[in-house]
mmCIF file of C-alpha atoms in Angstrom:
data_model
loop_
_atom_site.group_PDB
_atom_site.id
_atom_site.type_symbol
_atom_site.label_atom_id
_atom_site.label_comp_id
_atom_site.label_asym_id
_atom_site.label_seq_id
_atom_site.Cartn_x
_atom_site.Cartn_y
_atom_site.Cartn_z
ATOM 1 C CA ASP A 116 0.069 -0.031 -0.012
ATOM 2 C CA ILE A 117 1.159 3.556 -0.816
ATOM 3 C CA GLN A 118 1.396 5.686 2.373
ATOM 4 C CA LEU A 119 0.879 9.315 2.327
ATOM 5 C CA THR A 120 2.652 11.312 5.235
ATOM 6 C CA GLN A 121 1.567 14.893 6.078
ATOM 7 C CA SER A 122 3.643 17.635 7.646
ATOM 8 C CA PRO A 123 3.027 19.461 9.960
ATOM 9 C CA SER A 124 0.638 17.479 11.852
ATOM 10 C CA SER A 125 -0.899 21.281 12.800
ATOM 11 C CA LEU A 126 -0.030 24.417 12.134
ATOM 12 C CA SER A 127 -0.908 28.073 13.663
ATOM 13 C CA ALA A 128 -0.930 30.861 11.321
ATOM 14 C CA SER A 129 -2.382 34.463 11.020
ATOM 15 C CA VAL A 130 -5.012 35.761 8.623
ATOM 16 C CA GLY A 131 -3.074 36.974 5.644
ATOM 17 C CA ASP A 132 -0.121 34.650 5.974
ATOM 18 C CA ARG A 133 1.087 32.541 3.153
ATOM 19 C CA VAL A 134 1.363 28.925 4.368
ATOM 20 C CA SER A 135 2.447 25.606 2.809
ATOM 21 C CA LEU A 136 1.396 22.067 3.429
ATOM 22 C CA THR A 137 3.294 18.996 2.550
ATOM 23 C CA CYS A 138 2.680 15.359 1.682
ATOM 24 C CA ARG A 139 5.152 12.702 0.987
ATOM 25 C CA ALA A 140 4.419 9.393 -0.628
ATOM 26 C CA SER A 141 6.052 6.035 0.206
ATOM 27 C CA GLN A 142 6.553 5.509 -3.328
ATOM 28 C CA THR A 143 6.640 7.616 -6.497
ATOM 29 C CA ILE A 144 3.082 8.427 -7.397
ATOM 30 C CA SER A 145 3.748 10.650 -10.436
ATOM 31 C CA ASN A 146 0.910 13.681 -10.146
ATOM 32 C CA PHE A 147 -1.782 11.247 -8.956
ATOM 33 C CA LEU A 148 -1.989 13.318 -5.698
ATOM 34 C CA ASN A 149 -5.206 15.588 -4.665
ATOM 35 C CA TRP A 150 -5.770 17.768 -2.102
ATOM 36 C CA TYR A 151 -9.390 18.167 0.233
ATOM 37 C CA GLN A 152 -10.216 20.972 3.099
ATOM 38 C CA GLN A 153 -12.346 19.593 5.700
ATOM 39 C CA LYS A 154 -14.360 21.945 8.016
ATOM 40 C CA PRO A 155 -15.853 20.660 11.395
ATOM 41 C CA GLY A 156 -19.081 18.887 10.792
ATOM 42 C CA LYS A 157 -18.463 18.991 7.064
ATOM 43 C CA ALA A 158 -17.852 16.380 4.626
ATOM 44 C CA PRO A 159 -14.554 17.030 2.740
ATOM 45 C CA GLU A 160 -14.179 19.317 -0.184
ATOM 46 C CA LEU A 161 -11.903 18.860 -3.301
ATOM 47 C CA LEU A 162 -9.535 21.770 -3.797
ATOM 48 C CA ILE A 163 -6.788 20.273 -6.075
ATOM 49 C CA TYR A 164 -6.523 17.218 -8.483
ATOM 50 C CA GLY A 165 -3.670 15.840 -10.462
ATOM 51 C CA ALA A 166 -1.288 17.732 -7.870
ATOM 52 C CA SER A 167 -1.672 21.222 -9.369
ATOM 53 C CA SER A 168 -5.229 21.775 -11.117
ATOM 54 C CA LEU A 169 -7.724 23.912 -9.505
ATOM 55 C CA GLN A 170 -10.994 22.522 -8.911
ATOM 56 C CA SER A 171 -13.892 24.702 -10.251
ATOM 57 C CA GLY A 172 -15.273 27.286 -7.814
ATOM 58 C CA VAL A 173 -12.111 26.951 -5.435
ATOM 59 C CA PRO A 174 -10.207 30.548 -5.039
ATOM 60 C CA SER A 175 -7.371 31.077 -6.731
ATOM 61 C CA ARG A 176 -5.207 31.464 -3.307
ATOM 62 C CA PHE A 177 -5.337 27.813 -3.251
ATOM 63 C CA SER A 178 -2.134 26.136 -5.578
ATOM 64 C CA GLY A 179 -0.685 22.759 -5.670
ATOM 65 C CA SER A 180 2.917 21.516 -6.949
ATOM 66 C CA GLY A 181 4.919 18.356 -6.781
ATOM 67 C CA SER A 182 5.240 15.255 -8.723
ATOM 68 C CA GLY A 183 7.016 11.800 -7.700
ATOM 69 C CA THR A 184 6.781 11.526 -4.064
ATOM 70 C CA ASP A 185 6.702 15.084 -2.543
ATOM 71 C CA PHE A 186 4.018 17.530 -2.927
ATOM 72 C CA THR A 187 2.829 20.881 -1.756
ATOM 73 C CA LEU A 188 -0.260 22.723 -1.137
ATOM 74 C CA THR A 189 -0.003 26.522 -0.781
ATOM 75 C CA ILE A 190 -2.408 28.913 0.319
ATOM 76 C CA GLY A 191 -1.374 32.206 -0.690
ATOM 77 C CA SER A 192 -2.876 34.692 1.637
ATOM 78 C CA LEU A 193 -5.064 33.061 4.625
ATOM 79 C CA GLN A 194 -8.457 33.873 5.048
ATOM 80 C CA PRO A 195 -10.664 33.204 7.999
ATOM 81 C CA GLU A 196 -12.469 30.564 6.144
ATOM 82 C CA ASP A 197 -9.365 28.664 5.618
ATOM 83 C CA PHE A 198 -8.950 27.323 8.887
ATOM 84 C CA ALA A 199 -9.471 23.887 8.721
ATOM 85 C CA THR A 200 -8.025 20.233 8.280
ATOM 86 C CA TYR A 201 -6.542 19.321 4.835
ATOM 87 C CA TYR A 202 -5.836 16.068 3.707
ATOM 88 C CA CYS A 203 -3.961 14.738 0.304
ATOM 89 C CA GLN A 204 -5.263 11.646 -1.142
ATOM 90 C CA GLN A 205 -3.354 9.581 -3.480
ATOM 91 C CA SER A 206 -4.963 7.638 -6.753
ATOM 92 C CA HIS A 207 -1.984 5.949 -8.296
ATOM 93 C CA SER A 208 -2.758 2.585 -7.053
ATOM 94 C CA ASN A 209 -6.394 0.958 -7.339
ATOM 95 C CA SER A 210 -7.049 1.561 -3.554
ATOM 96 C CA PRO A 211 -6.924 5.081 -2.921
ATOM 97 C CA THR A 212 -4.981 6.207 0.521
ATOM 98 C CA PHE A 213 -5.324 9.650 2.457
ATOM 99 C CA GLY A 214 -2.828 11.213 4.401
ATOM 100 C CA GLN A 215 -3.454 11.840 8.274
ATOM 101 C CA GLY A 216 -4.288 15.444 7.832
ATOM 102 C CA THR A 217 -2.932 18.740 8.821
ATOM 103 C CA LYS A 218 -5.045 21.055 10.845
ATOM 104 C CA LEU A 219 -4.509 24.526 10.143
ATOM 105 C CA GLU A 220 -5.352 26.644 13.359
ATOM 106 C CA ILE A 221 -5.729 30.610 13.971
ATOM 107 C CA LYS A 222 -2.540 31.933 15.652
ATOM 108 C CA GLU B 114 -26.710 20.216 -8.209
ATOM 109 C CA VAL B 115 -25.435 17.308 -6.997
ATOM 110 C CA GLN B 116 -26.761 15.347 -4.228
ATOM 111 C CA LEU B 117 -25.433 12.351 -2.586
ATOM 112 C CA VAL B 118 -27.635 11.155 0.672
ATOM 113 C CA GLU B 119 -26.117 8.191 3.124
ATOM 114 C CA SER B 120 -28.567 6.374 5.581
ATOM 115 C CA GLY B 121 -28.604 3.120 7.377
ATOM 116 C CA GLY B 122 -26.184 4.341 10.024
ATOM 117 C CA GLY B 123 -26.755 3.640 14.033
ATOM 118 C CA LEU B 124 -26.149 1.940 17.395
ATOM 119 C CA VAL B 125 -25.296 -1.757 16.607
ATOM 120 C CA GLN B 126 -23.748 -4.563 18.999
ATOM 121 C CA PRO B 127 -20.404 -6.247 17.834
ATOM 122 C CA GLY B 128 -20.669 -9.246 15.967
ATOM 123 C CA ARG B 129 -23.936 -7.584 14.137
ATOM 124 C CA SER B 130 -24.374 -6.655 10.675
ATOM 125 C CA LEU B 131 -25.720 -3.316 9.198
ATOM 126 C CA ARG B 132 -26.632 -2.048 5.471
ATOM 127 C CA LEU B 133 -25.778 1.408 4.532
ATOM 128 C CA SER B 134 -27.367 3.121 1.465
ATOM 129 C CA CYS B 135 -26.405 6.221 -0.603
ATOM 130 C CA ALA B 136 -28.925 7.790 -2.595
ATOM 131 C CA THR B 137 -27.903 10.083 -5.310
ATOM 132 C CA SER B 138 -29.273 12.722 -7.584
ATOM 133 C CA GLY B 139 -27.896 15.670 -9.929
ATOM 134 C CA VAL B 140 -25.127 13.266 -11.269
ATOM 135 C CA THR B 141 -25.169 10.789 -14.148
ATOM 136 C CA PHE B 142 -24.582 7.670 -11.655
ATOM 137 C CA ASP B 143 -23.559 5.069 -14.044
ATOM 138 C CA ASP B 144 -20.815 7.384 -15.554
ATOM 139 C CA TYR B 145 -18.694 6.797 -12.302
ATOM 140 C CA ALA B 146 -17.147 4.476 -10.133
ATOM 141 C CA MET B 147 -18.412 4.955 -6.592
ATOM 142 C CA HIS B 148 -16.290 4.719 -2.932
ATOM 143 C CA TRP B 149 -17.079 4.639 0.865
ATOM 144 C CA VAL B 150 -14.875 6.583 3.056
ATOM 145 C CA ARG B 151 -15.006 6.476 7.025
ATOM 146 C CA GLN B 152 -13.852 8.592 9.809
ATOM 147 C CA ALA B 153 -13.604 7.742 13.155
ATOM 148 C CA PRO B 154 -14.448 10.402 15.610
ATOM 149 C CA GLY B 155 -12.038 12.783 15.959
ATOM 150 C CA LYS B 156 -9.658 10.999 13.707
ATOM 151 C CA GLY B 157 -8.685 11.602 9.733
ATOM 152 C CA LEU B 158 -10.086 10.048 6.551
ATOM 153 C CA GLU B 159 -10.064 6.096 5.972
ATOM 154 C CA TRP B 160 -10.706 4.814 2.336
ATOM 155 C CA VAL B 161 -12.969 1.665 2.781
ATOM 156 C CA SER B 162 -14.231 0.510 -0.400
ATOM 157 C CA GLY B 163 -14.979 1.259 -4.265
ATOM 158 C CA ILE B 164 -16.924 -0.492 -7.053
ATOM 159 C CA THR B 165 -16.405 0.716 -10.772
ATOM 160 C CA TRP B 166 -19.499 2.152 -12.696
ATOM 161 C CA ASN B 167 -20.627 -1.142 -14.418
ATOM 162 C CA SER B 168 -20.082 -3.503 -10.862
ATOM 163 C CA ASP B 169 -17.253 -5.127 -12.788
ATOM 164 C CA THR B 170 -14.637 -4.410 -9.966
ATOM 165 C CA THR B 171 -14.730 -4.080 -6.342
ATOM 166 C CA ASP B 172 -12.101 -3.206 -3.911
ATOM 167 C CA TYR B 173 -11.632 -3.125 -0.194
ATOM 168 C CA ALA B 174 -9.397 -2.088 2.797
ATOM 169 C CA ASP B 175 -7.614 -4.688 4.163
ATOM 170 C CA SER B 176 -9.360 -3.780 7.371
ATOM 171 C CA VAL B 177 -13.006 -4.599 6.033
ATOM 172 C CA LYS B 178 -12.162 -7.421 3.301
ATOM 173 C CA GLY B 179 -14.322 -10.321 4.110
ATOM 174 C CA ARG B 180 -16.569 -8.487 6.294
ATOM 175 C CA PHE B 181 -17.944 -5.615 4.053
ATOM 176 C CA THR B 182 -19.759 -5.923 0.538
ATOM 177 C CA ILE B 183 -20.306 -2.831 -1.766
ATOM 178 C CA SER B 184 -22.668 -2.914 -4.226
ATOM 179 C CA ARG B 185 -24.882 -0.366 -6.517
ATOM 180 C CA ASP B 186 -28.107 -0.168 -8.283
ATOM 181 C CA ASN B 187 -27.876 2.007 -11.379
ATOM 182 C CA ALA B 188 -31.339 1.981 -12.030
ATOM 183 C CA LYS B 189 -32.022 3.458 -8.521
ATOM 184 C CA ASN B 190 -28.955 5.614 -8.727
ATOM 185 C CA SER B 191 -27.924 4.302 -5.157
ATOM 186 C CA LEU B 192 -24.848 2.562 -3.755
ATOM 187 C CA TYR B 193 -24.544 0.388 -0.716
ATOM 188 C CA LEU B 194 -22.346 -1.199 1.838
ATOM 189 C CA GLU B 195 -23.209 -4.482 3.564
ATOM 190 C CA MET B 196 -21.203 -4.704 6.799
ATOM 191 C CA LYS B 197 -21.021 -7.727 8.704
ATOM 192 C CA SER B 198 -19.199 -8.992 12.047
ATOM 193 C CA LEU B 199 -18.942 -5.531 13.232
ATOM 194 C CA ARG B 200 -16.108 -4.256 15.644
ATOM 195 C CA ALA B 201 -15.692 -1.508 17.736
ATOM 196 C CA GLU B 202 -13.324 -0.348 15.492
ATOM 197 C CA ASP B 203 -15.737 0.012 12.536
ATOM 198 C CA THR B 204 -17.264 2.963 14.602
ATOM 199 C CA ALA B 205 -17.126 5.986 12.207
ATOM 200 C CA LEU B 206 -19.034 8.289 10.117
ATOM 201 C CA TYR B 207 -19.534 6.850 6.701
ATOM 202 C CA TYR B 208 -19.283 8.860 3.446
ATOM 203 C CA CYS B 209 -20.164 7.913 -0.011
ATOM 204 C CA ALA B 210 -18.284 9.633 -2.721
ATOM 205 C CA VAL B 211 -18.078 9.828 -6.445
ATOM 206 C CA TYR B 212 -14.838 9.028 -8.122
ATOM 207 C CA ASP B 213 -13.862 10.592 -11.043
ATOM 208 C CA ASN B 214 -11.205 8.375 -12.747
ATOM 209 C CA SER B 215 -11.371 10.009 -15.969
ATOM 210 C CA GLY B 216 -7.743 11.162 -15.787
ATOM 211 C CA HIS B 217 -6.562 11.576 -12.259
ATOM 212 C CA GLY B 218 -8.830 9.642 -9.736
ATOM 213 C CA PHE B 219 -10.225 12.076 -7.216
ATOM 214 C CA PHE B 220 -13.552 12.725 -5.128
ATOM 215 C CA PRO B 221 -15.517 15.873 -6.457
ATOM 216 C CA HIS B 222 -18.709 14.874 -4.754
ATOM 217 C CA TRP B 223 -19.258 13.760 -1.318
ATOM 218 C CA GLY B 224 -22.400 13.037 0.936
ATOM 219 C CA GLN B 225 -22.943 14.346 4.517
ATOM 220 C CA GLY B 226 -22.084 10.958 6.012
ATOM 221 C CA THR B 227 -24.187 8.329 8.299
ATOM 222 C CA LEU B 228 -22.984 7.419 11.588
ATOM 223 C CA VAL B 229 -22.459 4.009 12.615
ATOM 224 C CA THR B 230 -21.609 3.160 16.247
ATOM 225 C CA VAL B 231 -20.819 -0.218 17.314
ATOM 226 C CA SER B 232 -20.962 -0.697 21.222
ATOM 227 C CA SER B 233 -22.391 -3.075 23.368
#
C-alpha cells in the first residue's frame, strides 16, 4: 500500500499569511495526488486534483505543486474561512489512500 | 446540483450487521465509480471500498475485507455497503463519494455521512 505522510500535523498561522503544507508518498506516484479541505462537521471538499489543477469554484489563492513523492499545497493569503483540516489523497494505486491530515489553526 | 444522501447508520452491537445506502441525484450515476470513505470520531479519513460504474470490479481496505460488501443499483442511482461482523473499530461516520477516474482519480462529490456506532 502507498502511504502518505503529511507535515506538519498542525500549524498555527494568521490571516494574511502564506502557508505551505506538505505531503510525502512512500513511493513515486507521478502526479496522482489530490488535496481536500474539511471543516468541522462537514464533508471534505476537493481543492486540487492532479497535484496542481484547481477544482472549479476553488479560490485562486490555493495552489498545488509537486511530482513523484513530494507535494505541496500552498495558500497564498490566508482568509478566516481557510482554517480547517487539509488532507492529501493518492490515486496512483487502485486503492486510494489519504494522508493523516494537517490542522490549520488561527494564531 | 449534485446530492448524495447516506442512510442506514445507527447503534449496533459487536458482531452484528448493518446495511448502508447512498441515494444520489444531479449526477449521471452510471458514469462514475463510487466509493465509501469513513472517519472515526476525531480521526482522519480512511478509504473503505470502491466499485466500478458497471460493478465489474470491487475493492476493499484490508481492515474490512471479507466483512464488508459494496454494491450498486444503477437503475436506482444508489450505492450500498453491507457490513457484517462489526467491530468497535468500525465506529465512524461513513461517507459515500463519487470517484472521477477519467484522468486523475479524485472525489469531487461527497455526502454528509451516516454515523455507525458499534458498541454493546
